[in-house]
Each structure stands twice: as structure tokens, then as C-alpha cells.
């Protein structure tokens, strides 16, 4: 857990295959949701109604940075940032195959179906935009895919459609390793999609930038890939590349602390 008191935000590194809440019946005896755990661990994140003030969501299968506010005012500001798409989120993923591109914008529209779990690409769907960057091409080191070609990619969603990253990568022929829904991968122990970083402008950022003509201050929160930067799971003989939009991606996601960054263990 990491906290920024001035910002009024608490960040946690969500494990994979943990639900945001289990307001329905628990899936198994003793199941703990993020709502239940954080509400007990950090009571300041709870609203007067007793709900944790999460300002965004992560899928059940996705791990990584998850934010909650410690006050009503902070929750309102953070929620506004996500609605206006002023926060930058970066994910790391292992995908099958070796892309022929280094950087790709995926803008295929997504048809949202609330009654079905699996979503689909459709010309009549909602605008969707994912940026994908190749970090390194290599091979998987674990069963049942040992020796299979795979690529570590950075994914930046510019819209927030349901299953957007998973669907977009599958649609362009490089589904995420471990994704049963979009890759049909039933033999892997997890979906290799991890929310590794979030960059947020501080409340006074716009005013500061206008007054000083300097880049606006921001809060950066990182959750390194676990375990050990995925080195035991993915082998490459190439250096890990970072996208221009986030030049410290390789260093932070692989677990090395950088000055000025908040790291979530």
C-alpha cells in the first residue's frame, strides 16, 4: 500500500483473480474482495455509507495499481480525471507471437453488451483507442507454453471500454497469454495483464503550468511486475524498450525505484 496524503489517494497493488467486491454471494468460503480488504486495512477510504471510494476498476483477471480516495473531495477530483481522460494509465502484457510493428494504434470500435461477458468489435460500437508498444520479443518459460514465441508489450488505453485491451490485442492477432475469453487459453494459471503505472495531474496542475510555462506537476504510481519482473516467466535476449510517452517504463515496471515515483510493493 502507498499513500499520498496531499492528494488524498491510497494505491494498492491488486492481485490477479481477486474481485473488486463480492456483494453477491462469495464464490468460495472465505473469499476476500478488494472492497472488503481495503475497507478493513484502511478505514479512511470508506465513505459514510461504508463503501470504499474506488475511483476506477480493474477486471477480476487483471493485477496492478488500483486507487481509492480518502475523502469525498479527493474522490470527486480523481473521478473527474478519469471521466475527462486526463490520467495516463499504462499496462504491461505478455501476448502470443511476435508483432511485425513496434508501435500500433488500435481504434476498432467495441460493441458493449452488458448481458454477455464477452465483448466484440463492431463498426456500430463505441469509439475505442489503445496504443500498443513492443517492449521486447522473446519466449515463454512456463508450462504449458514453454518455448512458445511471445512479446512483452506496453498498452495505454485512451478510452475505457469493457475488456478493451484484451479484445483489441486479440483482434489484431496477438491475444494476451492466459486469457481464456479472448485467447481460448485454458491451460495458463493467470491472465498476463498488469496495470503497472498511473500518472495523475495534481489539483493545481493546470494553474501551475499556465503561470510558469513549465510542465504541470504530476503524481506517478508504479506497481512492478511480480514475480521478479516476470524474468522467470519470459526470456528475451533484447533490451526492454520503453515508449516515448513513458520513458521510465522499463525501469519502473521491472522493479527498480526511481526518484520522484511512488512504488506500490
Coordinates of C-alpha atoms in Angstrom, one line a residue, residues 12-141:
X12 CA -2.7 -0.8 -3.8
X13 CA -1.3 -3.5 -5.9
X14 CA -4.3 -5.7 -6.7
X15 CA -3.6 -9.4 -7.1
X16 CA -4.9 -11.2 -10.2
X17 CA -8.2 -13.2 -9.9
X18 CA -9.5 -11.1 -7.0
X19 CA -12.9 -9.4 -7.4
X20 CA -13.5 -5.7 -6.7
X21 CA -16.4 -6.6 -4.4
X22 CA -18.4 -9.7 -3.5
X23 CA -21.7 -8.0 -2.9
X24 CA -23.3 -11.1 -4.4
X25 CA -22.6 -14.4 -2.8
X26 CA -18.9 -15.3 -2.3
X27 CA -17.5 -17.6 -4.9
X28 CA -15.9 -19.7 -2.2
X29 CA -15.8 -19.8 1.6
X30 CA -13.5 -17.1 2.9
X31 CA -13.3 -15.2 -0.3
X32 CA -11.9 -11.7 0.2
X33 CA -12.6 -8.9 -2.2
X34 CA -10.7 -5.6 -2.7
X35 CA -13.6 -3.8 -1.2
X36 CA -13.6 -5.9 1.9
X37 CA -9.8 -6.0 2.4
X38 CA -9.1 -2.3 1.8
X39 CA -12.0 -1.2 3.9
X40 CA -10.6 -3.1 6.9
X41 CA -7.0 -2.2 6.2
X42 CA -7.5 1.5 5.5
X43 CA -10.8 2.7 7.1
X44 CA -10.1 6.2 5.8
X45 CA -11.0 5.0 2.3
X46 CA -14.6 4.2 3.4
X47 CA -17.5 6.6 2.7
X48 CA -20.2 7.3 5.2
X49 CA -22.2 4.5 3.6
X50 CA -19.3 2.1 4.3
X51 CA -18.2 1.6 0.7
X52 CA -14.5 2.0 -0.3
X53 CA -14.1 5.1 -2.5
X54 CA -12.5 3.3 -5.5
X55 CA -12.2 5.8 -8.4
X56 CA -11.7 3.2 -11.1
X57 CA -11.9 -0.6 -11.6
X58 CA -9.7 -3.4 -12.6
X59 CA -11.0 -6.7 -14.1
X60 CA -11.1 -9.8 -12.0
X61 CA -8.2 -11.3 -14.0
X62 CA -6.1 -8.1 -14.1
X63 CA -3.5 -7.2 -11.5
X64 CA -1.8 -3.9 -10.7
X65 CA -2.3 -0.3 -9.5
X66 CA -5.7 0.4 -8.0
X67 CA -6.7 3.8 -6.5
X68 CA -9.0 4.7 -3.7
X69 CA -9.7 8.2 -2.2
X70 CA -9.5 9.1 1.4
X71 CA -12.1 11.9 1.3
X72 CA -15.2 12.9 -0.6
X73 CA -13.3 15.8 -2.2
X74 CA -10.4 13.6 -3.4
X75 CA -12.9 11.1 -4.8
X76 CA -14.7 13.8 -6.8
X77 CA -11.4 15.1 -8.2
X78 CA -10.0 11.7 -9.1
X79 CA -13.3 10.6 -10.7
X80 CA -13.3 13.7 -12.8
X81 CA -9.8 13.0 -14.0
X82 CA -10.8 9.5 -15.2
X83 CA -14.0 10.8 -16.8
X84 CA -12.1 13.5 -18.7
X85 CA -9.3 11.1 -19.6
X86 CA -6.7 13.3 -18.0
X87 CA -4.9 10.5 -16.3
X88 CA -2.5 8.2 -18.1
X89 CA -2.6 4.5 -17.4
X90 CA 0.0 2.0 -18.6
X91 CA -0.3 -1.8 -18.6
X92 CA 2.2 -4.5 -19.3
X93 CA 1.1 -7.7 -21.0
X94 CA 2.5 -10.8 -22.5
X95 CA 1.0 -11.6 -25.8
X96 CA 1.3 -14.5 -28.1
X97 CA 3.5 -14.2 -31.2
X98 CA 6.0 -11.5 -32.5
X99 CA 4.3 -8.4 -33.8
X100 CA 5.6 -7.0 -37.1
X101 CA 5.2 -3.5 -35.7
X102 CA 6.9 -1.6 -32.9
X103 CA 4.1 0.8 -32.2
X104 CA 0.4 0.5 -33.2
X105 CA -2.8 2.4 -32.6
X106 CA -5.8 0.2 -32.4
X107 CA -9.0 2.1 -32.9
X108 CA -11.6 -0.6 -33.7
X109 CA -14.9 0.2 -32.2
X110 CA -16.2 -2.1 -29.4
X111 CA -19.8 -3.2 -29.1
X112 CA -20.7 -3.2 -25.4
X113 CA -23.1 -5.9 -24.3
X114 CA -24.0 -5.8 -20.6
X115 CA -25.8 -9.1 -20.7
X116 CA -22.8 -11.1 -22.1
X117 CA -19.4 -11.4 -20.6
X118 CA -17.6 -11.5 -23.9
X119 CA -17.5 -8.3 -25.9
X120 CA -16.9 -7.9 -29.6
X121 CA -15.5 -5.5 -32.2
X122 CA -18.2 -3.9 -34.4
X123 CA -18.4 -0.9 -36.7
X124 CA -21.5 0.1 -34.8
X125 CA -19.8 0.0 -31.5
X126 CA -18.3 2.8 -29.3
X127 CA -15.1 4.6 -30.2
X128 CA -12.2 2.8 -28.6
X129 CA -8.4 3.6 -28.7
X130 CA -5.5 1.5 -27.5
X131 CA -1.8 2.3 -28.0
X132 CA 0.4 -0.7 -28.1
X133 CA 4.3 -0.6 -27.9
X134 CA 6.7 -3.5 -28.2
X135 CA 8.9 -3.8 -25.2
X136 CA 10.7 -7.0 -26.2
X137 CA 10.2 -10.2 -28.2
X138 CA 11.1 -13.5 -26.6
X139 CA 9.9 -16.8 -25.5
X140 CA 7.7 -18.1 -22.6
X141 CA 9.4 -20.1 -19.9

